[in-house]
Amino acid sequence: MAKILMKGNEAIGEAAIKAGCLHFFGYPITPQNELPEYLSKRLPQVGGRYIQTESEVATSNMIFGAAGVGVRVMTSSSSPGISLMSEGLSYLAGADLPVVIVNMMRAGPGLAGILPAQSDYAHATRGTAHGDFHLLVLAPSSVQEAVDLTMLSFELAEKYRMPVMLLGDGMIGQMMEPVSFPETEVGPPMQADDWALTGCRGREPRLVSSLFLDPVELNAKNHERFARYAVVAQNETRYETFNCDEPYDILITAFGVMSRVCKSAIVALKEQGVHVGMFRPITVQPFPSAALSEAIGKARRVLDVEMNMGQMLVDVQLAAKGRVEVDFLGKCGGLTPSIEDVVEAVYDSLTKAEGGG
Amino acid sequence: MRKIFSHTEGMITEPMHYCPGCTHGIIHRLVAETLIELDIRERAVGISPVGCSVFTYKYFRCDMFQASHGRAPAVATGAKRCRPELIVFCYQGDGDLAAIGTSEIIHAANRGEKITCIFVNNAIYGMTGGQMAPTTIPGQRTSTTPGGRNVADDGFPLKMSEILAQLQTPGYVARVSMHSPAEIIRAKQIVKKAFEYQVRNTCFSFVEFLSTCPTNWGLSPVESLNWMKNNMLPYYPLGEHKVPEPGKGGTE
């Protein structure tokens, strides 16, 4: 299919339809409004339904109901709205329901700002809500990748029966880039015949629940879920490396749009004779620790660059296993480290690697 | 010998966890009988709340969700909008529906979701041990209002039926009571009517049951029924508070 120029938020909406998602529930919040607006127009055209909710609390429970009756469903929001969905995310994970949640991150904490940020990495990957569970979290760095990962999100959510989050750093939603979509008009419906609540005609009644008062049963349930997470980590961990084929002194780690700034800095540094590689996790949960660990093993020092105060930094430090130091460059509040900022930080790291710091 | 009363096929023969004298069991039965009489059990999806009726899913012989506290109408909205052929009902208590879930019930009703909500109001939090509910009546003693509900501090109890009845969106809203066999028979007719509105895809339907909590009220089952009759009925008037107007909304 020919490429068309599209805003990230709208492209994600179209990708959802291509993936066969015909139901969307959401509450307005900047900077993701173009996504629900696009779907409010498009979904009725393809026989789907758009429902504007009274709150993100309600949203997260509406998608619980939608997924529970075996229907492919999506919502989107941004940082403060995702906080309000936390309760629902825990129940969705506890009931093993497949849903896709888009978080177009803005600056935090509190109401903070509406400009792009990577402020919710920790919330998405670890501290999502109460209880033992993970989301599967995908972090795109371009509009095309957002489209591809949106479609993949539904596939993975249903394959592993878990909520999947598309973690975009604000800019992904707002910028326009050329994208192409599969030829399919609307994907096939979700297959959930063996567990969904569709009325008990011809079978025993079913239950969708996260309540297990028997400790032995709950313990077993959580162990089963984490065994599934281990399979996800084994099969679905995704990452990209840049300029890592040749020897490098410094390894940059970055995710989402930040990685593109870092790539430009690496190209500029190469012209100055400085060898820098980059490692970009695409799945930030599960985190590609083993591959990153291997890449760090070839570096003298690591520079982690994020649009926050250092949230992925912890995962990078764990992968470094104390072998090398990990420096950090971060800006937040809606600011993005520039190419010049990254270049300067790489020189700082080099100086420290050579014993100057 | 002729059998004149038996178990309803709408319920599972599981011993209930409810306290002696609690009217949840009767309300369950009225809903379950309705599922059978309207022949909708096999396309019904019920939603159990958080509170005393959290285990509702163990008793209804139909597909069930267990929802988070107060969110049953949101779960019901998701289910019904995605599969309109299902008959979706919520079963909620007063803390669940009238405190933590106030937003969800008002907006589900206001959107005119074609769902049926069963609201059990016994004026107290039962499961957690008898704390003040949003529907605790003025002066009523609870574990968190040892001197009785003081309206200067706690406000007046919420009349959910009246609140929902004033919405512009068409709907069916009724309040019934469990204090006598005659009222129970009347309640059954109203529950059936509420589900019929959903079956005909007419409107949102809501039935508030005045119920008892002998354990946390500290009264015998019979005393509880009398206390409810004497203290709750004057504050919470029974009857149909709203019926969908013919020709205005819905498909009737």
Coordinates of N, CA and C in Angstrom, one line a residue, chain A residues 29-215:
Chain A
I29 N -8.1 13.7 26.8 CA -7.0 14.2 27.5 C -5.9 14.5 26.5
T30 N -5.3 15.7 26.7 CA -4.1 16.1 25.8 C -2.9 15.3 26.2
P31 N -2.0 14.8 25.4 CA -2.0 15.0 23.9 C -2.3 13.8 23.1
Q32 N -3.5 13.2 23.4 CA -3.9 12.0 22.6 C -5.3 12.2 22.0
N33 N -5.9 13.4 22.0 CA -7.3 13.6 21.6 C -7.5 13.2 20.2
E34 N -6.5 13.3 19.3 CA -6.8 13.0 17.9 C -7.1 11.5 17.7
L35 N -6.7 10.7 18.6 CA -7.0 9.3 18.5 C -8.4 8.9 18.7
P36 N -9.0 9.3 19.8 CA -10.5 9.1 20.0 C -11.3 9.9 18.9
E37 N -10.9 11.1 18.6 CA -11.6 11.9 17.6 C -11.7 11.2 16.3
Y38 N -10.5 10.6 15.9 CA -10.4 9.9 14.6 C -11.3 8.7 14.7
L39 N -11.3 7.9 15.8 CA -12.1 6.7 15.9 C -13.6 7.0 16.0
S40 N -13.9 8.1 16.6 CA -15.4 8.5 16.7 C -16.0 8.7 15.3
K41 N -15.1 9.0 14.4 CA -15.6 9.2 13.0 C -15.5 7.9 12.2
R42 N -14.4 7.2 12.4 CA -14.1 6.0 11.6 C -14.8 4.7 12.0
L43 N -14.9 4.5 13.3 CA -15.5 3.3 13.8 C -16.9 3.0 13.3
P44 N -17.8 4.0 13.3 CA -19.2 3.8 12.8 C -19.2 3.4 11.3
Q45 N -18.1 3.9 10.6 CA -18.0 3.6 9.1 C -17.8 2.1 8.9
V46 N -17.1 1.5 9.9 CA -16.8 0.0 9.7 C -17.6 -0.9 10.6
G47 N -18.7 -0.3 11.1 CA -19.6 -1.1 11.9 C -19.1 -1.2 13.4
G48 N -18.3 -0.3 13.8 CA -17.8 -0.4 15.2 C -18.5 0.6 16.1
R49 N -18.0 0.7 17.3 CA -18.6 1.7 18.3 C -17.6 2.4 19.0
Y50 N -17.8 3.7 19.1 CA -17.0 4.6 19.9 C -17.8 5.1 21.1
I51 N -17.3 5.0 22.3 CA -18.1 5.4 23.5 C -17.2 6.4 24.3
Q52 N -17.6 7.6 24.5 CA -16.9 8.5 25.3 C -17.4 8.3 26.8
T53 N -16.4 8.1 27.7 CA -16.7 7.7 29.0 C -16.7 8.9 30.0
E54 N -17.2 8.6 31.2 CA -17.3 9.7 32.2 C -15.9 9.9 32.9
S55 N -15.0 8.9 32.8 CA -13.7 9.1 33.5 C -12.9 7.9 33.1
E56 N -11.6 8.0 33.3 CA -10.7 6.9 33.0 C -10.9 5.7 33.9
V57 N -11.4 6.0 35.1 CA -11.8 4.9 36.0 C -12.8 4.0 35.4
A58 N -13.9 4.7 34.8 CA -14.9 4.0 34.1 C -14.4 3.3 32.9
T59 N -13.5 4.0 32.2 CA -12.9 3.5 30.9 C -12.3 2.1 31.2
S60 N -11.5 2.1 32.2 CA -10.7 0.8 32.4 C -11.6 -0.3 32.8
N61 N -12.8 0.0 33.3 CA -13.8 -1.0 33.7 C -14.7 -1.4 32.5
M62 N -14.9 -0.4 31.6 CA -15.7 -0.7 30.4 C -14.9 -1.7 29.5
I63 N -13.6 -1.4 29.4 CA -12.8 -2.3 28.6 C -12.7 -3.7 29.2
F64 N -12.8 -3.8 30.5 CA -12.9 -5.0 31.3 C -14.1 -5.8 30.8
G65 N -15.2 -5.1 30.8 CA -16.5 -5.7 30.3 C -16.4 -6.1 28.9
A66 N -15.8 -5.2 28.0 CA -15.8 -5.5 26.6 C -14.9 -6.7 26.3
A67 N -13.7 -6.8 26.9 CA -12.8 -7.9 26.7 C -13.4 -9.2 27.3
G68 N -14.1 -9.0 28.4 CA -14.7 -10.2 29.1 C -15.8 -10.9 28.2
V69 N -16.4 -10.1 27.4 CA -17.4 -10.8 26.5 C -16.7 -11.2 25.2
G70 N -15.4 -11.1 25.1 CA -14.7 -11.7 24.0 C -14.6 -10.8 22.8
V71 N -14.5 -9.4 23.1 CA -14.4 -8.5 22.0 C -13.1 -7.7 22.0
R72 N -12.5 -7.5 20.9 CA -11.3 -6.8 20.8 C -11.5 -5.3 21.1
V73 N -10.8 -4.7 22.0 CA -11.1 -3.4 22.5 C -9.8 -2.6 22.8
M74 N -9.9 -1.3 22.7 CA -8.8 -0.4 22.9 C -9.2 0.8 23.7
T75 N -8.3 1.4 24.4 CA -8.5 2.7 24.9 C -7.2 3.5 24.8
S76 N -7.2 4.8 24.9 CA -6.0 5.6 24.9 C -6.2 6.7 25.9
S77 N -5.0 7.2 26.4 CA -5.1 8.2 27.4 C -3.7 8.8 27.5
S78 N -3.5 9.7 28.5 CA -2.1 10.2 28.7 C -1.9 10.2 30.2
S79 N -0.7 10.3 30.6 CA -0.2 10.1 32.0 C -1.2 10.2 33.2
P80 N -1.8 11.4 33.4 CA -2.8 11.4 34.6 C -4.0 10.5 34.4
G81 N -4.4 10.4 33.2 CA -5.5 9.5 32.9 C -5.1 8.0 33.1
I82 N -3.9 7.7 32.7 CA -3.4 6.3 32.9 C -3.4 6.0 34.4
S83 N -3.0 7.0 35.2 CA -3.0 6.8 36.7 C -4.4 6.4 37.2
L84 N -5.4 7.1 36.6 CA -6.8 6.7 37.0 C -7.2 5.3 36.6
M85 N -6.5 4.8 35.5 CA -6.9 3.5 35.0 C -6.2 2.4 35.8
S86 N -5.3 2.8 36.7 CA -4.4 1.8 37.4 C -5.3 0.7 38.0
E87 N -6.3 1.1 38.7 CA -7.2 0.1 39.3 C -7.6 -0.9 38.3
G88 N -8.2 -0.4 37.2 CA -8.7 -1.3 36.2 C -7.6 -2.2 35.6
L89 N -6.4 -1.7 35.4 CA -5.3 -2.5 34.8 C -5.0 -3.7 35.7
S90 N -5.0 -3.5 37.0 CA -4.8 -4.6 37.9 C -5.9 -5.7 37.8
Y91 N -7.1 -5.2 37.7 CA -8.2 -6.2 37.6 C -8.1 -6.9 36.2
L92 N -7.8 -6.2 35.2 CA -7.7 -6.8 33.8 C -6.6 -7.8 33.9
A93 N -5.4 -7.5 34.5 CA -4.3 -8.5 34.5 C -4.8 -9.7 35.4
G94 N -5.5 -9.4 36.5 CA -5.9 -10.4 37.4 C -6.9 -11.4 36.8
A95 N -7.7 -10.9 35.8 CA -8.7 -11.7 35.2 C -8.2 -12.2 33.8
D96 N -6.9 -11.9 33.5 CA -6.3 -12.4 32.3 C -7.0 -11.9 31.0
L97 N -7.4 -10.7 31.0 CA -8.1 -10.2 29.8 C -7.2 -9.4 28.9
P98 N -7.4 -9.7 27.6 CA -6.6 -9.0 26.5 C -7.2 -7.7 26.1
V99 N -6.5 -6.6 26.4 CA -6.9 -5.3 26.0 C -5.6 -4.5 25.5
V100 N -5.8 -3.5 24.7 CA -4.7 -2.6 24.4 C -5.0 -1.2 24.9
I101 N -4.0 -0.7 25.6 CA -4.1 0.7 26.2 C -2.9 1.5 25.6
V102 N -3.3 2.7 25.1 CA -2.3 3.6 24.5 C -2.0 4.7 25.6
N103 N -0.7 4.9 25.9 CA -0.4 6.0 26.8 C 0.5 7.0 26.0
M104 N 0.0 8.1 25.6 CA 0.8 9.2 25.0 C 1.3 10.0 26.1
M105 N 2.5 9.7 26.6 CA 3.0 10.3 27.8 C 3.2 11.8 27.7
R106 N 2.8 12.5 28.8 CA 3.1 13.9 29.0 C 3.9 14.1 30.2
A107 N 4.3 15.3 30.5 CA 5.1 15.6 31.6 C 4.4 15.4 32.9
G108 N 5.1 14.9 34.0 CA 4.5 14.8 35.3 C 5.4 15.3 36.3
P109 N 5.2 15.1 37.6 CA 4.0 14.5 38.2 C 2.8 15.4 38.3
G110 N 1.7 14.9 38.9 CA 0.5 15.7 39.0 C -0.1 16.1 37.7
L111 N -0.7 17.3 37.6 CA -1.2 17.7 36.3 C -0.1 18.2 35.4
A112 N 1.0 18.7 36.0 CA 2.2 19.0 35.4 C 2.1 19.7 34.1
G113 N 2.5 19.1 33.0 CA 2.4 19.8 31.7 C 1.8 18.9 30.6
I114 N 1.6 19.5 29.4 CA 0.9 18.7 28.4 C 1.9 18.4 27.3
L115 N 3.2 18.8 27.4 CA 4.2 18.5 26.4 C 4.8 17.1 26.5
P116 N 5.3 16.6 25.4 CA 5.8 15.2 25.4 C 6.9 14.9 26.5
A117 N 6.8 13.7 27.0 CA 7.8 13.3 28.0 C 7.8 11.8 28.0
Q118 N 8.7 11.2 28.8 CA 8.8 9.8 29.0 C 8.6 9.5 30.5
S119 N 7.6 10.2 31.1 CA 7.5 10.2 32.5 C 6.8 9.0 33.2
D120 N 6.3 8.1 32.3 CA 5.6 6.9 32.9 C 6.2 5.6 32.7
Y121 N 7.5 5.6 32.4 CA 8.2 4.3 32.1 C 8.1 3.4 33.4
A122 N 8.4 4.0 34.5 CA 8.4 3.2 35.8 C 6.9 2.7 36.0
H123 N 5.9 3.6 35.8 CA 4.6 3.2 36.1 C 4.2 2.0 35.1
A124 N 4.6 2.2 33.9 CA 4.2 1.2 32.9 C 4.9 -0.2 33.1
T125 N 6.2 -0.1 33.5 CA 6.9 -1.3 33.6 C 7.0 -2.0 34.9
R126 N 6.7 -1.3 36.0 CA 6.8 -1.9 37.3 C 5.6 -1.5 38.2
G127 N 5.4 -0.2 38.5 CA 4.5 0.2 39.5 C 3.1 0.5 39.0
T128 N 2.6 -0.3 38.1 CA 1.3 0.0 37.4 C 0.2 0.1 38.4
A129 N 0.1 -0.8 39.3 CA -1.0 -0.8 40.3 C -0.7 -1.9 41.3
H130 N -1.7 -2.2 42.2 CA -1.6 -3.1 43.3 C -1.5 -4.6 42.7
G131 N -0.7 -5.4 43.4 CA -0.6 -6.8 43.1 C 0.5 -7.2 42.2
D132 N 0.7 -8.5 42.1 CA 1.8 -9.1 41.3 C 1.3 -9.3 39.8
F133 N 1.7 -8.4 39.0 CA 1.4 -8.5 37.5 C 2.3 -7.6 36.7
H134 N 2.3 -7.9 35.4 CA 3.0 -7.0 34.5 C 2.1 -6.7 33.3
L135 N 2.3 -5.5 32.7 CA 1.8 -5.3 31.4 C 2.8 -5.8 30.4
L136 N 2.5 -5.9 29.1 CA 3.4 -6.1 28.1 C 3.5 -4.7 27.5
V137 N 4.7 -4.1 27.5 CA 4.8 -2.6 27.1 C 5.7 -2.5 25.9
L138 N 5.1 -1.8 24.8 CA 5.8 -1.6 23.6 C 6.0 -0.1 23.4
A139 N 7.3 0.3 23.0 CA 7.6 1.7 22.9 C 8.1 2.1 21.5
P140 N 7.2 2.6 20.7 CA 7.6 2.9 19.3 C 8.4 4.2 19.2
S141 N 9.2 4.3 18.1 CA 10.0 5.5 18.0 C 9.7 6.3 16.7
S142 N 8.7 5.8 16.0 CA 8.2 6.5 14.8 C 6.8 6.2 14.6
V143 N 6.1 7.0 13.7 CA 4.7 6.8 13.4 C 4.5 5.4 12.8
Q144 N 5.4 5.0 11.8 CA 5.2 3.7 11.2 C 5.4 2.6 12.2
E145 N 6.3 2.8 13.1 CA 6.5 1.7 14.1 C 5.3 1.7 15.1
A146 N 4.7 2.9 15.4 CA 3.5 2.9 16.2 C 2.4 2.1 15.6
V147 N 2.3 2.2 14.3 CA 1.3 1.5 13.5 C 1.5 0.0 13.6
D148 N 2.8 -0.4 13.4 CA 3.1 -1.8 13.4 C 3.0 -2.4 14.8
L149 N 3.4 -1.6 15.8 CA 3.3 -2.2 17.2 C 1.9 -2.2 17.7
T150 N 1.0 -1.2 17.2 CA -0.4 -1.3 17.6 C -1.0 -2.6 17.1
M151 N -0.7 -2.9 15.9 CA -1.3 -4.2 15.4 C -0.7 -5.4 16.1
L152 N 0.6 -5.3 16.4 CA 1.2 -6.4 17.2 C 0.6 -6.5 18.6
S153 N 0.3 -5.3 19.2 CA -0.2 -5.3 20.5 C -1.5 -6.2 20.7
F154 N -2.4 -6.1 19.7 CA -3.6 -6.9 19.8 C -3.2 -8.4 19.7
E155 N -2.3 -8.7 18.8 CA -1.9 -10.1 18.6 C -1.3 -10.7 19.9
L156 N -0.4 -9.9 20.5 CA 0.2 -10.4 21.8 C -0.7 -10.4 22.9
A157 N -1.6 -9.4 23.0 CA -2.6 -9.4 24.1 C -3.4 -10.7 24.1
E158 N -3.8 -11.1 22.9 CA -4.7 -12.2 22.8 C -4.0 -13.5 22.9
K159 N -2.8 -13.6 22.4 CA -1.9 -14.8 22.5 C -1.6 -15.1 23.9
Y160 N -1.2 -14.1 24.7 CA -0.8 -14.3 26.1 C -1.8 -14.0 27.1
R161 N -3.0 -13.6 26.7 CA -4.1 -13.2 27.6 C -3.7 -12.2 28.6
M162 N -3.2 -11.0 28.2 CA -2.7 -10.0 29.1 C -2.9 -8.6 28.5
P163 N -3.1 -7.6 29.4 CA -3.2 -6.2 28.9 C -1.8 -5.8 28.3
V164 N -1.9 -5.1 27.1 CA -0.7 -4.6 26.4 C -0.8 -3.1 26.4
M165 N 0.3 -2.4 26.7 CA 0.3 -1.0 26.6 C 1.3 -0.5 25.5
L166 N 0.8 0.4 24.7 CA 1.6 1.1 23.7 C 2.1 2.4 24.4
L167 N 3.4 2.5 24.6 CA 3.9 3.6 25.4 C 4.5 4.6 24.5
G168 N 3.8 5.6 24.1 CA 4.3 6.7 23.2 C 4.7 7.9 24.0
D169 N 5.8 8.5 23.5 CA 6.2 9.7 24.3 C 5.7 11.0 23.6
G170 N 4.4 11.2 23.7 CA 3.7 12.4 23.3 C 4.0 12.8 21.9
M171 N 5.2 13.0 21.5 CA 5.6 13.4 20.2 C 5.1 12.4 19.1
I172 N 5.2 11.1 19.5 CA 4.7 10.1 18.6 C 3.2 10.3 18.2
G173 N 2.4 10.8 19.1 CA 1.1 11.1 18.8 C 0.9 12.3 18.0
Q174 N 1.7 13.3 18.2 CA 1.5 14.6 17.6 C 2.2 14.8 16.3
M175 N 3.3 14.1 16.0 CA 4.0 14.4 14.7 C 3.4 13.6 13.6
M176 N 3.6 14.2 12.4 CA 3.1 13.6 11.1 C 4.3 13.0 10.4
E177 N 4.1 11.7 10.0 CA 5.1 11.0 9.2 C 4.4 10.2 8.1
P178 N 5.2 9.8 7.1 CA 4.6 8.9 6.1 C 4.4 7.5 6.7
V179 N 3.3 6.9 6.5 CA 3.0 5.5 7.0 C 2.3 4.7 5.9
S180 N 2.5 3.4 6.0 CA 1.7 2.5 5.2 C 1.0 1.5 6.0
F181 N -0.1 1.0 5.6 CA -0.9 0.1 6.3 C -1.1 -1.2 5.5
P182 N -1.4 -2.3 6.1 CA -1.7 -3.5 5.3 C -3.0 -3.3 4.5
E183 N -3.1 -4.1 3.5 CA -4.3 -3.9 2.5 C -5.6 -4.2 3.2
T184 N -5.6 -5.1 4.2 CA -6.9 -5.5 4.9 C -7.7 -4.3 5.3
E185 N -9.0 -4.3 5.1 CA -9.9 -3.2 5.5 C -10.1 -3.3 7.0
V186 N -10.5 -4.4 7.5 CA -10.8 -4.6 8.9 C -10.3 -6.1 9.3
G187 N -9.5 -6.2 10.3 CA -9.0 -7.6 10.7 C -10.2 -8.5 11.2
P188 N -9.9 -9.8 11.3 CA -10.9 -10.7 11.7 C -11.2 -10.5 13.2
P189 N -12.4 -11.0 13.7 CA -12.7 -10.8 15.1 C -11.8 -11.6 16.1
M190 N -11.8 -11.3 17.3 CA -11.0 -12.0 18.3 C -11.6 -13.4 18.5
Q191 N -10.7 -14.4 18.7 CA -11.1 -15.7 19.0 C -11.1 -15.9 20.5
A192 N -12.3 -16.0 21.1 CA -12.3 -16.2 22.6 C -13.4 -17.2 23.0
D193 N -13.7 -18.1 22.0 CA -14.9 -19.0 22.2 C -14.7 -19.9 23.5
D194 N -13.5 -20.1 23.9 CA -13.3 -21.0 25.0 C -13.3 -20.4 26.4
W195 N -13.4 -19.1 26.4 CA -13.4 -18.4 27.8 C -14.3 -17.2 27.9
A196 N -14.7 -16.6 26.8 CA -15.5 -15.4 27.0 C -16.9 -15.6 27.5
L197 N -17.5 -14.5 28.1 CA -18.9 -14.6 28.6 C -19.8 -14.2 27.4
T198 N -20.4 -15.2 26.8 CA -21.3 -14.9 25.6 C -22.7 -15.5 25.9
G199 N -23.0 -15.8 27.1 CA -24.2 -16.5 27.4 C -24.0 -18.0 27.5
C200 N -24.6 -18.7 28.4 CA -24.2 -20.1 28.7 C -25.0 -21.1 27.9
R201 N -25.6 -20.7 26.8 CA -26.3 -21.7 26.0 C -25.4 -22.9 25.6
G202 N -25.9 -24.1 26.0 CA -25.1 -25.3 25.5 C -23.8 -25.5 26.3
R203 N -23.6 -24.8 27.4 CA -22.4 -25.1 28.2 C -22.6 -24.6 29.6
E204 N -21.7 -24.9 30.5 CA -21.7 -24.5 31.9 C -21.5 -23.0 31.9
P205 N -22.1 -22.3 32.9 CA -21.8 -20.8 33.1 C -20.3 -20.6 33.3
R206 N -19.8 -19.4 32.9 CA -18.4 -19.0 33.1 C -18.3 -17.8 34.0
L207 N -17.1 -17.6 34.5 CA -16.9 -16.5 35.4 C -15.6 -15.8 34.9
V208 N -15.7 -14.5 34.9 CA -14.5 -13.6 34.7 C -14.3 -12.9 36.0
S209 N -13.2 -13.1 36.6 CA -13.0 -12.6 38.0 C -11.5 -12.5 38.3
S210 N -11.1 -11.7 39.2 CA -9.8 -11.6 39.7 C -9.8 -12.0 41.2
L211 N -10.9 -12.5 41.7 CA -11.0 -12.8 43.2 C -10.7 -14.2 43.4
F212 N -9.7 -14.5 44.3 CA -9.3 -15.8 44.7 C -9.0 -15.8 46.2
L213 N -10.0 -16.1 47.0 CA -9.8 -16.0 48.4 C -8.9 -17.1 49.0
D214 N -8.9 -18.2 48.3 CA -8.1 -19.4 48.7 C -6.6 -19.1 48.4
P215 N -5.8 -19.0 49.5 CA -4.4 -18.6 49.2 C -3.6 -19.6 48.3

